[in-house]
GROMACS .gro file of C-alpha atoms in nm:
model
  408
    1MET     CA    1  -2.743  -2.394  -0.537
    2PRO     CA    2  -2.440  -2.187  -0.441
    3HIS     CA    3  -2.308  -1.901  -0.646
    4GLU     CA    4  -2.046  -2.032  -0.890
    5THR     CA    5  -1.739  -1.856  -1.026
    6ASP     CA    6  -1.404  -1.946  -1.178
    7VAL     CA    7  -1.202  -1.746  -0.925
    8LEU     CA    8  -1.307  -1.607  -0.589
    9VAL     CA    9  -1.086  -1.325  -0.459
   10VAL     CA   10  -1.122  -1.259  -0.088
   11GLY     CA   11  -1.012  -0.910   0.013
   12GLY     CA   12  -1.091  -0.581  -0.158
   13GLY     CA   13  -0.782  -0.375  -0.092
   14ALA     CA   14  -0.555  -0.259  -0.372
   15THR     CA   15  -0.412  -0.606  -0.429
   16GLY     CA   16  -0.746  -0.789  -0.422
   17ALA     CA   17  -0.917  -0.532  -0.644
   18GLY     CA   18  -0.611  -0.544  -0.869
   19ILE     CA   19  -0.635  -0.924  -0.895
   20ALA     CA   20  -1.004  -0.905  -0.985
   21ARG     CA   21  -0.926  -0.645  -1.251
   22ASP     CA   22  -0.636  -0.845  -1.393
   23LEU     CA   23  -0.840  -1.164  -1.419
   24ALA     CA   24  -1.144  -0.991  -1.563
   25LEU     CA   25  -0.931  -0.831  -1.833
   26ARG     CA   26  -0.812  -1.183  -1.923
   27GLY     CA   27  -1.172  -1.299  -1.963
   28VAL     CA   28  -1.186  -1.501  -1.641
   29ASP     CA   29  -1.515  -1.517  -1.447
   30VAL     CA   30  -1.416  -1.364  -1.114
   31THR     CA   31  -1.598  -1.270  -0.795
   32LEU     CA   32  -1.453  -1.037  -0.530
   33VAL     CA   33  -1.576  -1.026  -0.172
   34GLU     CA   34  -1.469  -0.765   0.085
   35ARG     CA   35  -1.590  -0.761   0.444
   36GLY     CA   36  -1.618  -0.378   0.448
   37GLY     CA   37  -1.602  -0.115   0.180
   38ILE     CA   38  -1.341  -0.142  -0.094
   39GLY     CA   39  -0.999  -0.052   0.043
   40SER     CA   40  -1.122  -0.046   0.404
   41GLY     CA   41  -0.834  -0.254   0.540
   42THR     CA   42  -0.468  -0.165   0.506
   43SER     CA   43  -0.480   0.010   0.169
   44GLY     CA   44  -0.713   0.290   0.273
   45ARG     CA   45  -0.526   0.347   0.599
   46SER     CA   46  -0.175   0.398   0.462
   47HIS     CA   47   0.039   0.712   0.449
   48GLY     CA   48  -0.025   0.734   0.076
   49LEU     CA   49   0.334   0.747  -0.050
   50LEU     CA   50   0.411   0.628  -0.403
   51HIS     CA   51   0.767   0.505  -0.363
   52SER     CA   52   1.033   0.574  -0.625
   53GLY     CA   53   1.243   0.293  -0.483
   54ALA     CA   54   1.491   0.529  -0.320
   55ARG     CA   55   1.381   0.431   0.031
   56TYR     CA   56   1.502   0.075  -0.033
   57ALA     CA   57   1.784   0.135  -0.281
   58GLU     CA   58   2.083   0.054  -0.064
   59ALA     CA   59   1.916  -0.231   0.129
   60ASP     CA   60   1.722  -0.420  -0.137
   61ARG     CA   61   1.799  -0.360  -0.501
   62VAL     CA   62   1.524  -0.590  -0.627
   63GLY     CA   63   1.260  -0.421  -0.412
   64ALA     CA   64   1.377  -0.079  -0.523
   65GLU     CA   65   1.364  -0.182  -0.889
   66GLU     CA   66   1.010  -0.311  -0.840
   67CYS     CA   67   0.903   0.020  -0.687
   68LEU     CA   68   1.065   0.221  -0.966
   69GLU     CA   69   0.896   0.012  -1.234
   70GLU     CA   70   0.554   0.030  -1.069
   71ASN     CA   71   0.594   0.402  -0.995
   72GLU     CA   72   0.639   0.465  -1.367
   73ILE     CA   73   0.348   0.238  -1.462
   74LEU     CA   74   0.107   0.400  -1.218
   75ARG     CA   75   0.196   0.745  -1.348
   76ASP     CA   76   0.081   0.621  -1.689
   77ILE     CA   77  -0.237   0.437  -1.591
   78ALA     CA   78  -0.367   0.594  -1.270
   79GLY     CA   79  -0.435   0.959  -1.356
   80ALA     CA   80  -0.607   1.138  -1.067
   81CYS     CA   81  -0.523   0.849  -0.831
   82ILE     CA   82  -0.171   0.994  -0.825
   83ARG     CA   83  -0.037   1.339  -0.736
   84ASP     CA   84   0.308   1.399  -0.881
   85THR     CA   85   0.489   1.592  -0.609
   86GLY     CA   86   0.845   1.468  -0.633
   87GLY     CA   87   1.034   1.381  -0.319
   88LEU     CA   88   1.335   1.484  -0.115
   89PHE     CA   89   1.559   1.272   0.107
   90VAL     CA   90   1.678   1.517   0.369
   91GLN     CA   91   2.008   1.485   0.555
   92LEU     CA   92   2.016   1.674   0.883
   93ALA     CA   93   2.339   1.765   1.063
   94GLU     CA   94   2.304   1.469   1.302
   95ASP     CA   95   2.253   1.216   1.019
   96ASP     CA   96   2.532   0.992   0.888
   97PRO     CA   97   2.674   1.142   0.566
   98ASP     CA   98   2.795   0.797   0.457
   99TYR     CA   99   2.435   0.676   0.453
  100PHE     CA  100   2.344   0.960   0.218
  101GLU     CA  101   2.631   0.871  -0.015
  102GLU     CA  102   2.544   0.502  -0.009
  103LYS     CA  103   2.181   0.572  -0.093
  104ARG     CA  104   2.268   0.813  -0.372
  105ALA     CA  105   2.513   0.567  -0.528
  106ALA     CA  106   2.257   0.287  -0.507
  107CYS     CA  107   1.990   0.504  -0.671
  108GLU     CA  108   2.224   0.592  -0.955
  109GLU     CA  109   2.317   0.228  -1.009
  110ILE     CA  110   1.952   0.118  -1.017
  111GLY     CA  111   1.850   0.401  -1.247
  112ILE     CA  112   1.636   0.600  -1.004
  113PRO     CA  113   1.661   0.965  -1.115
  114VAL     CA  114   1.840   1.154  -0.840
  115GLU     CA  115   1.981   1.503  -0.800
  116THR     CA  116   2.174   1.631  -0.498
  117ILE     CA  117   2.108   1.983  -0.378
  118ASP     CA  118   2.270   2.173  -0.091
  119GLY     CA  119   2.092   2.288   0.221
  120ASP     CA  120   2.032   2.642   0.096
  121GLU     CA  121   1.864   2.523  -0.223
  122ALA     CA  122   1.660   2.267  -0.031
  123ARG     CA  123   1.530   2.543   0.198
  124GLU     CA  124   1.444   2.756  -0.105
  125ARG     CA  125   1.235   2.471  -0.246
  126VAL     CA  126   1.076   2.386   0.089
  127PRO     CA  127   0.998   2.689   0.304
  128ASN     CA  128   1.046   2.616   0.676
  129LEU     CA  129   1.272   2.316   0.613
  130ALA     CA  130   1.498   2.271   0.914
  131ASP     CA  131   1.802   2.498   0.946
  132GLU     CA  132   1.998   2.181   1.025
  133THR     CA  133   1.946   2.053   0.669
  134VAL     CA  134   2.288   1.979   0.520
  135ARG     CA  135   2.174   1.860   0.179
  136ALA     CA  136   1.897   1.666   0.009
  137MET     CA  137   1.839   1.426  -0.280
  138GLU     CA  138   1.559   1.482  -0.528
  139VAL     CA  139   1.380   1.158  -0.629
  140PRO     CA  140   1.054   1.082  -0.818
  141ASP     CA  141   0.838   1.000  -0.517
  142ALA     CA  142   0.470   1.095  -0.541
  143VAL     CA  143   0.141   1.070  -0.352
  144ILE     CA  144  -0.123   0.797  -0.396
  145TYR     CA  145  -0.489   0.854  -0.318
  146PRO     CA  146  -0.572   0.493  -0.222
  147SER     CA  147  -0.950   0.534  -0.208
  148ARG     CA  148  -0.949   0.630  -0.575
  149LEU     CA  149  -0.695   0.365  -0.672
  150CYS     CA  150  -0.885   0.077  -0.509
  151ALA     CA  151  -1.221   0.193  -0.645
  152ALA     CA  152  -1.087   0.241  -0.998
  153ASN     CA  153  -0.953  -0.115  -0.998
  154ALA     CA  154  -1.281  -0.253  -0.867
  155ALA     CA  155  -1.476  -0.052  -1.125
  156ASP     CA  156  -1.264  -0.181  -1.412
  157ALA     CA  157  -1.306  -0.537  -1.285
  158ARG     CA  158  -1.682  -0.488  -1.272
  159ASP     CA  159  -1.689  -0.323  -1.615
  160HIS     CA  160  -1.519  -0.634  -1.758
  161GLY     CA  161  -1.763  -0.879  -1.606
  162ALA     CA  162  -1.646  -0.931  -1.248
  163THR     CA  163  -1.891  -0.946  -0.960
  164VAL     CA  164  -1.790  -0.723  -0.667
  165HIS     CA  165  -1.952  -0.762  -0.325
  166THR     CA  166  -1.879  -0.518  -0.045
  167HIS     CA  167  -1.981  -0.575   0.317
  168ALA     CA  168  -1.954  -0.947   0.254
  169PRO     CA  169  -1.739  -1.115   0.522
  170VAL     CA  170  -1.624  -1.473   0.480
  171GLU     CA  171  -1.765  -1.685   0.763
  172GLY     CA  172  -1.636  -2.030   0.674
  173ILE     CA  173  -1.462  -2.246   0.415
  174THR     CA  174  -1.549  -2.607   0.333
  175ARG     CA  175  -1.309  -2.862   0.190
  176ASP     CA  176  -1.337  -3.205   0.036
  177GLY     CA  177  -0.993  -3.355   0.077
  178GLU     CA  178  -0.747  -3.134  -0.110
  179THR     CA  179  -1.012  -2.911  -0.269
  180VAL     CA  180  -1.193  -2.605  -0.138
  181THR     CA  181  -1.554  -2.673  -0.229
  182GLY     CA  182  -1.732  -2.371  -0.089
  183VAL     CA  183  -1.680  -2.035   0.080
  184GLU     CA  184  -1.957  -1.923   0.312
  185VAL     CA  185  -2.008  -1.548   0.281
  186GLY     CA  186  -2.231  -1.342   0.506
  187GLY     CA  187  -2.349  -0.984   0.494
  188SER     CA  188  -2.465  -0.865   0.152
  189VAL     CA  189  -2.416  -1.213   0.000
  190ASP     CA  190  -2.547  -1.444   0.272
  191ASP     CA  191  -2.478  -1.755   0.065
  192THR     CA  192  -2.209  -2.003  -0.030
  193ILE     CA  193  -1.980  -1.932  -0.325
  194ALA     CA  194  -1.829  -2.226  -0.513
  195ALA     CA  195  -1.511  -2.139  -0.700
  196ASP     CA  196  -1.266  -2.338  -0.907
  197TYR     CA  197  -0.986  -2.132  -0.748
  198VAL     CA  198  -0.969  -1.914  -0.436
  199ILE     CA  199  -0.719  -1.633  -0.377
  200ASN     CA  200  -0.665  -1.505  -0.026
  201ALA     CA  201  -0.580  -1.134  -0.063
  202THR     CA  202  -0.683  -1.029   0.286
  203GLY     CA  203  -0.347  -0.883   0.385
  204ALA     CA  204  -0.295  -0.871   0.760
  205TRP     CA  205  -0.599  -1.101   0.796
  206ALA     CA  206  -0.455  -1.371   0.566
  207GLY     CA  207  -0.376  -1.602   0.856
  208LYS     CA  208  -0.732  -1.587   0.983
  209LEU     CA  209  -0.880  -1.671   0.643
  210ALA     CA  210  -0.627  -1.949   0.579
  211GLU     CA  211  -0.716  -2.104   0.914
  212MET     CA  212  -1.077  -2.145   0.796
  213ALA     CA  213  -0.941  -2.371   0.520
  214GLY     CA  214  -0.723  -2.569   0.760
  215LEU     CA  215  -0.407  -2.391   0.644
  216GLU     CA  216  -0.138  -2.199   0.826
  217VAL     CA  217  -0.018  -1.862   0.698
  218GLU     CA  218   0.201  -1.699   0.959
  219MET     CA  219   0.133  -1.327   0.963
  220GLN     CA  220   0.284  -1.064   1.190
  221PRO     CA  221   0.045  -0.768   1.191
  222ASN     CA  222   0.225  -0.442   1.259
  223ARG     CA  223   0.063  -0.111   1.347
  224GLY     CA  224   0.171   0.237   1.243
  225VAL     CA  225   0.025   0.577   1.322
  226MET     CA  226  -0.049   0.851   1.070
  227ILE     CA  227  -0.130   1.206   1.176
  228SER     CA  228  -0.274   1.466   0.942
  229VAL     CA  229  -0.201   1.822   1.050
  230GLU     CA  230  -0.273   2.165   0.908
  231TYR     CA  231   0.006   2.283   0.679
  232ASP     CA  232  -0.036   2.429   0.332
  233ASP     CA  233   0.315   2.507   0.215
  234LEU     CA  234   0.482   2.173   0.134
  235GLY     CA  235   0.556   2.071  -0.223
  236PRO     CA  236   0.753   1.743  -0.228
  237VAL     CA  237   0.730   1.435  -0.009
  238LEU     CA  238   0.996   1.457   0.264
  239ASN     CA  239   1.193   1.148   0.369
  240ARG     CA  240   1.456   1.156   0.642
  241CYS     CA  241   1.782   1.029   0.495
  242ARG     CA  242   1.874   0.779   0.764
  243ASP     CA  243   1.801   0.414   0.843
  244PRO     CA  244   1.419   0.386   0.840
  245ASP     CA  245   1.278   0.481   1.179
  246ASP     CA  246   0.975   0.636   1.343
  247GLY     CA  247   0.856   0.970   1.208
  248ASP     CA  248   1.067   0.992   0.895
  249ILE     CA  249   0.804   1.063   0.624
  250VAL     CA  250   0.596   1.377   0.559
  251VAL     CA  251   0.343   1.347   0.276
  252PRO     CA  252   0.193   1.667   0.127
  253HIS     CA  253  -0.174   1.722   0.054
  254GLU     CA  254  -0.344   2.053  -0.015
  255GLY     CA  255  -0.382   2.238   0.313
  256GLU     CA  256  -0.241   1.957   0.524
  257VAL     CA  257   0.041   1.705   0.552
  258VAL     CA  258   0.043   1.344   0.670
  259LEU     CA  259   0.310   1.257   0.927
  260GLY     CA  260   0.424   0.898   0.957
  261THR     CA  261   0.488   0.653   1.099
  262THR     CA  262   0.568   0.394   1.367
  263SER     CA  263   0.620   0.017   1.356
  264ILE     CA  264   0.484  -0.192   1.644
  265ASP     CA  265   0.391  -0.561   1.622
  266VAL     CA  266   0.038  -0.653   1.735
  267ASP     CA  267  -0.131  -0.986   1.798
  268ASP     CA  268  -0.465  -0.914   1.630
  269PRO     CA  269  -0.524  -0.676   1.336
  270ASP     CA  270  -0.877  -0.611   1.464
  271ASP     CA  271  -0.797  -0.560   1.832
  272TYR     CA  272  -0.491  -0.363   1.931
  273GLU     CA  273  -0.396  -0.081   2.164
  274THR     CA  274  -0.277   0.260   2.048
  275ASP     CA  275  -0.019   0.474   2.220
  276GLN     CA  276  -0.007   0.851   2.259
  277ALA     CA  277   0.371   0.823   2.289
  278GLU     CA  278   0.387   0.702   1.928
  279LYS     CA  279   0.194   1.008   1.815
  280ASP     CA  280   0.424   1.237   2.013
  281ARG     CA  281   0.736   1.067   1.876
  282THR     CA  282   0.609   1.088   1.518
  283ARG     CA  283   0.537   1.459   1.551
  284ARG     CA  284   0.874   1.525   1.713
  285GLU     CA  285   1.074   1.334   1.453
  286CYS     CA  286   0.885   1.477   1.154
  287GLY     CA  287   0.926   1.819   1.314
  288ALA     CA  288   1.301   1.775   1.308
  289MET     CA  289   1.278   1.799   0.927
  290LEU     CA  290   0.992   2.048   0.905
  291PRO     CA  291   0.964   2.228   1.244
  292PRO     CA  292   0.616   2.385   1.205
  293VAL     CA  293   0.444   2.045   1.182
  294GLU     CA  294   0.544   1.941   1.534
  295ASP     CA  295   0.287   2.174   1.689
  296ALA     CA  296   0.048   2.215   1.394
  297ALA     CA  297  -0.323   2.165   1.456
  298GLU     CA  298  -0.430   1.803   1.424
  299ILE     CA  299  -0.697   1.728   1.163
  300ARG     CA  300  -0.729   1.350   1.203
  301THR     CA  301  -0.526   1.053   1.319
  302TRP     CA  302  -0.551   0.694   1.205
  303TRP     CA  303  -0.367   0.368   1.253
  304GLY     CA  304  -0.284   0.126   0.975
  305ILE     CA  305  -0.194  -0.242   0.999
  306ARG     CA  306   0.090  -0.371   0.782
  307PRO     CA  307   0.041  -0.722   0.638
  308LEU     CA  308   0.385  -0.857   0.730
  309PHE     CA  309   0.470  -1.220   0.657
  310ALA     CA  310   0.614  -1.360   0.979
  311PRO     CA  311   0.886  -1.586   0.830
  312ASP     CA  312   1.019  -1.291   0.630
  313GLU     CA  313   1.017  -1.066   0.935
  314GLN     CA  314   1.211  -1.326   1.132
  315ALA     CA  315   1.466  -1.365   0.853
  316ARG     CA  316   1.499  -0.989   0.799
  317GLY     CA  317   1.581  -0.908   1.157
  318GLY     CA  318   1.544  -0.533   1.107
  319ARG     CA  319   1.327  -0.252   0.985
  320GLY     CA  320   1.577  -0.111   0.736
  321ILE     CA  321   1.541  -0.395   0.485
  322SER     CA  322   1.268  -0.372   0.221
  323ARG     CA  323   0.962  -0.591   0.264
  324GLY     CA  324   0.878  -0.792  -0.047
  325PHE     CA  325   0.563  -0.985  -0.129
  326PHE     CA  326   0.503  -1.359  -0.116
  327LEU     CA  327   0.272  -1.571  -0.330
  328LEU     CA  328   0.192  -1.888  -0.136
  329ASP     CA  329   0.066  -2.176  -0.352
  330HIS     CA  330  -0.131  -2.391  -0.110
  331GLU     CA  331  -0.107  -2.690  -0.340
  332ASP     CA  332   0.223  -2.735  -0.154
  333ASP     CA  333   0.023  -2.752   0.171
  334GLY     CA  334  -0.238  -3.002   0.051
  335VAL     CA  335  -0.502  -2.764  -0.087
  336GLU     CA  336  -0.481  -2.766  -0.464
  337ASN     CA  337  -0.712  -2.477  -0.555
  338MET     CA  338  -0.613  -2.195  -0.319
  339ALA     CA  339  -0.332  -1.940  -0.289
  340SER     CA  340  -0.249  -1.652  -0.055
  341ILE     CA  341  -0.066  -1.333  -0.146
  342VAL     CA  342   0.089  -1.149   0.148
  343GLY     CA  343   0.338  -0.877   0.231
  344GLY     CA  344   0.434  -0.614  -0.021
  345LYS     CA  345   0.364  -0.243  -0.049
  346LEU     CA  346   0.085  -0.029  -0.191
  347THR     CA  347   0.324   0.088  -0.464
  348THR     CA  348   0.366  -0.269  -0.593
  349TYR     CA  349   0.001  -0.379  -0.566
  350ARG     CA  350  -0.036  -0.420  -0.946
  351GLN     CA  351   0.269  -0.645  -0.968
  352MET     CA  352   0.139  -0.853  -0.678
  353ALA     CA  353  -0.198  -0.882  -0.848
  354ALA     CA  354  -0.042  -0.993  -1.176
  355ALA     CA  355   0.158  -1.265  -1.000
  356ALA     CA  356  -0.152  -1.404  -0.827
  357ALA     CA  357  -0.357  -1.385  -1.147
  358ASP     CA  358  -0.080  -1.567  -1.337
  359LEU     CA  359  -0.095  -1.855  -1.090
  360ALA     CA  360  -0.473  -1.878  -1.105
  361CYS     CA  361  -0.468  -1.880  -1.486
  362GLU     CA  362  -0.202  -2.149  -1.488
  363ARG     CA  363  -0.413  -2.368  -1.260
  364LEU     CA  364  -0.728  -2.306  -1.466
  365GLY     CA  365  -0.560  -2.355  -1.803
  366VAL     CA  366  -0.629  -1.998  -1.914
  367ASP     CA  367  -0.382  -1.886  -2.181
  368ALA     CA  368  -0.387  -1.507  -2.139
  369GLU     CA  369  -0.129  -1.260  -2.014
  370SER     CA  370  -0.168  -0.961  -1.785
  371THR     CA  371  -0.242  -0.631  -1.959
  372THR     CA  372  -0.283  -0.412  -1.651
  373ALA     CA  373   0.047  -0.231  -1.704
  374ASP     CA  374  -0.080  -0.092  -2.033
  375GLU     CA  375  -0.455  -0.048  -1.975
  376ARG     CA  376  -0.545   0.288  -1.823
  377LEU     CA  377  -0.777   0.270  -1.523
  378PRO     CA  378  -1.131   0.402  -1.578
  379HIS     CA  379  -1.248   0.751  -1.479
  380VAL     CA  380  -0.899   0.866  -1.380
  381ASP     CA  381  -0.922   1.170  -1.607
  382ASP     CA  382  -1.244   1.277  -1.432
  383PRO     CA  383  -1.185   1.314  -1.056
  384GLU     CA  384  -1.550   1.397  -0.987
  385ARG     CA  385  -1.671   1.075  -1.152
  386LEU     CA  386  -1.389   0.882  -0.987
  387ASP     CA  387  -1.504   1.001  -0.646
  388GLU     CA  388  -1.857   0.890  -0.729
  389VAL     CA  389  -1.713   0.542  -0.790
  390VAL     CA  390  -1.542   0.556  -0.451
  391ALA     CA  391  -1.881   0.626  -0.295
  392GLU     CA  392  -2.045   0.342  -0.492
  393PHE     CA  393  -1.799   0.097  -0.337
  394ASP     CA  394  -1.811   0.263   0.007
  395GLY     CA  395  -1.440   0.309  -0.041
  396GLN     CA  396  -1.356   0.631   0.144
  397GLY     CA  397  -1.057   0.591   0.378
  398PRO     CA  398  -0.882   0.834   0.611
  399THR     CA  399  -0.564   0.865   0.405
  400ASP     CA  400  -0.722   1.086   0.140
  401GLU     CA  401  -1.032   1.202   0.323
  402ASP     CA  402  -0.944   1.566   0.250
  403VAL     CA  403  -0.922   1.501  -0.125
  404VAL     CA  404  -1.191   1.248  -0.213
  405GLY     CA  405  -1.564   1.296  -0.194
  406GLU     CA  406  -1.826   1.565  -0.154
  407ASP     CA  407  -1.680   1.722   0.159
  408ALA     CA  408  -1.322   1.743   0.028
   0.00000   0.00000   0.00000
C-alpha cells in the first residue's frame, strides 16, 4: 500500500516549506518531499535580501505593497532568520535624478518609510561609499538568512504533524483520467505517495514536475551570480538607484558582503554554463557604489536560478518590472487535484504559501484560515538551536554559510 496523505507538497524551498507549515497549522495531514536538503534549490542560493518594496515601488505598486507587508510580518515572526540592517538606495553622479525622485514619490505614496540624505551624510553612514554619491534614500530593507528561514518553516510543519522527507526526488506521477492517483518518490522514501491534493512548489523545476503529470507549465529559468567578498565595514544593504541592472545590490554580513547579481536565461535549471564576465561585471558595478569591494578577496561564489514564469516574462518585456507569483489551478487544465505555484520572491514566500494552502483547503473542504502571519516561527529566539534544525534538514546553503552552522 502506498503512503497516504491529504496534501503532498513537492519542493522544500521557502514556499514549499511555508505551504507545509500553513497546512499543518490548519490541521491538514500534509507530506513534504524535497529532492535535496531543505532550501537546496533557489531559496538557499539567493542574495538574501529582505525587500522593503522600494526596489519595485515605481514599477509595480502591488508588488511593492506585498513586499512591504511581508517585510513587516517577517520582522515579527522570523527572529534570528532576519538581520535588521536598513537599506540605502544610492544615486551616483551618472544616475538619472528623475528616477530617484520617481522612486521616492512612489515609496511615500505606498507608505514605505523613506528618508533622503545628501552625499556627505551617506558617506558618514557608510565608510568608503563612492565619492560620486549625490544622495541616498533610507528604506527598511534587511537581510534574510534563508537556511534558517526554510528550516524553521519545515520544523514548525513537522511539529504540527507534517511529514517532511529530504533527499526524496519525485520520479513519476500516475493519473487516472483527471485525477493524480500516485506520486512515485525515490531516495529516502522509495515508495509511492497517494494524496488527495498535490502542490507543485518546485520553483524553476515546476515545468519538469508538471510534465510528469501530463501538464504544461512554461518556466523560464534565469541564472544570477552572487559573490561573497571580504569586507567588514558595511551597515545597510546598498541598492543602486537606477533601473534594475547587473551588479546593483550589496548585502552586508559580518566580515563579508554579498555582491549581486546578473540575469541570464538558461534552458535547464540543472545544466547551465557560467561566465567569468558576469562575475567581473558584478564586481565592477557594485564597486561603483562601494569601491573597495571591486578588488576585495573572494570568499565564495554561487549561482542561483530564478523561477520565472515564461508567460509573465514575455508580457513584461523588461527587467525593471516586478515579478509577481502565479497560482496555477490545474483543474483548468484537466487535472482536478493538482496546482503549481511559480514566480515570486523570497520576501513574499509566506504570502505565496498562504495562497496555495487556501486553494488546497477549498478543494478539500477544510474550513480553516491561515495563521502564519501571526504565529512566530520556532527556535528563532535561539540561533544555536535554529542552526541545529538547519543541520537536521540538511539545509545549509551558500547564501548564509558564514552565519549558520558550526563553522560560522
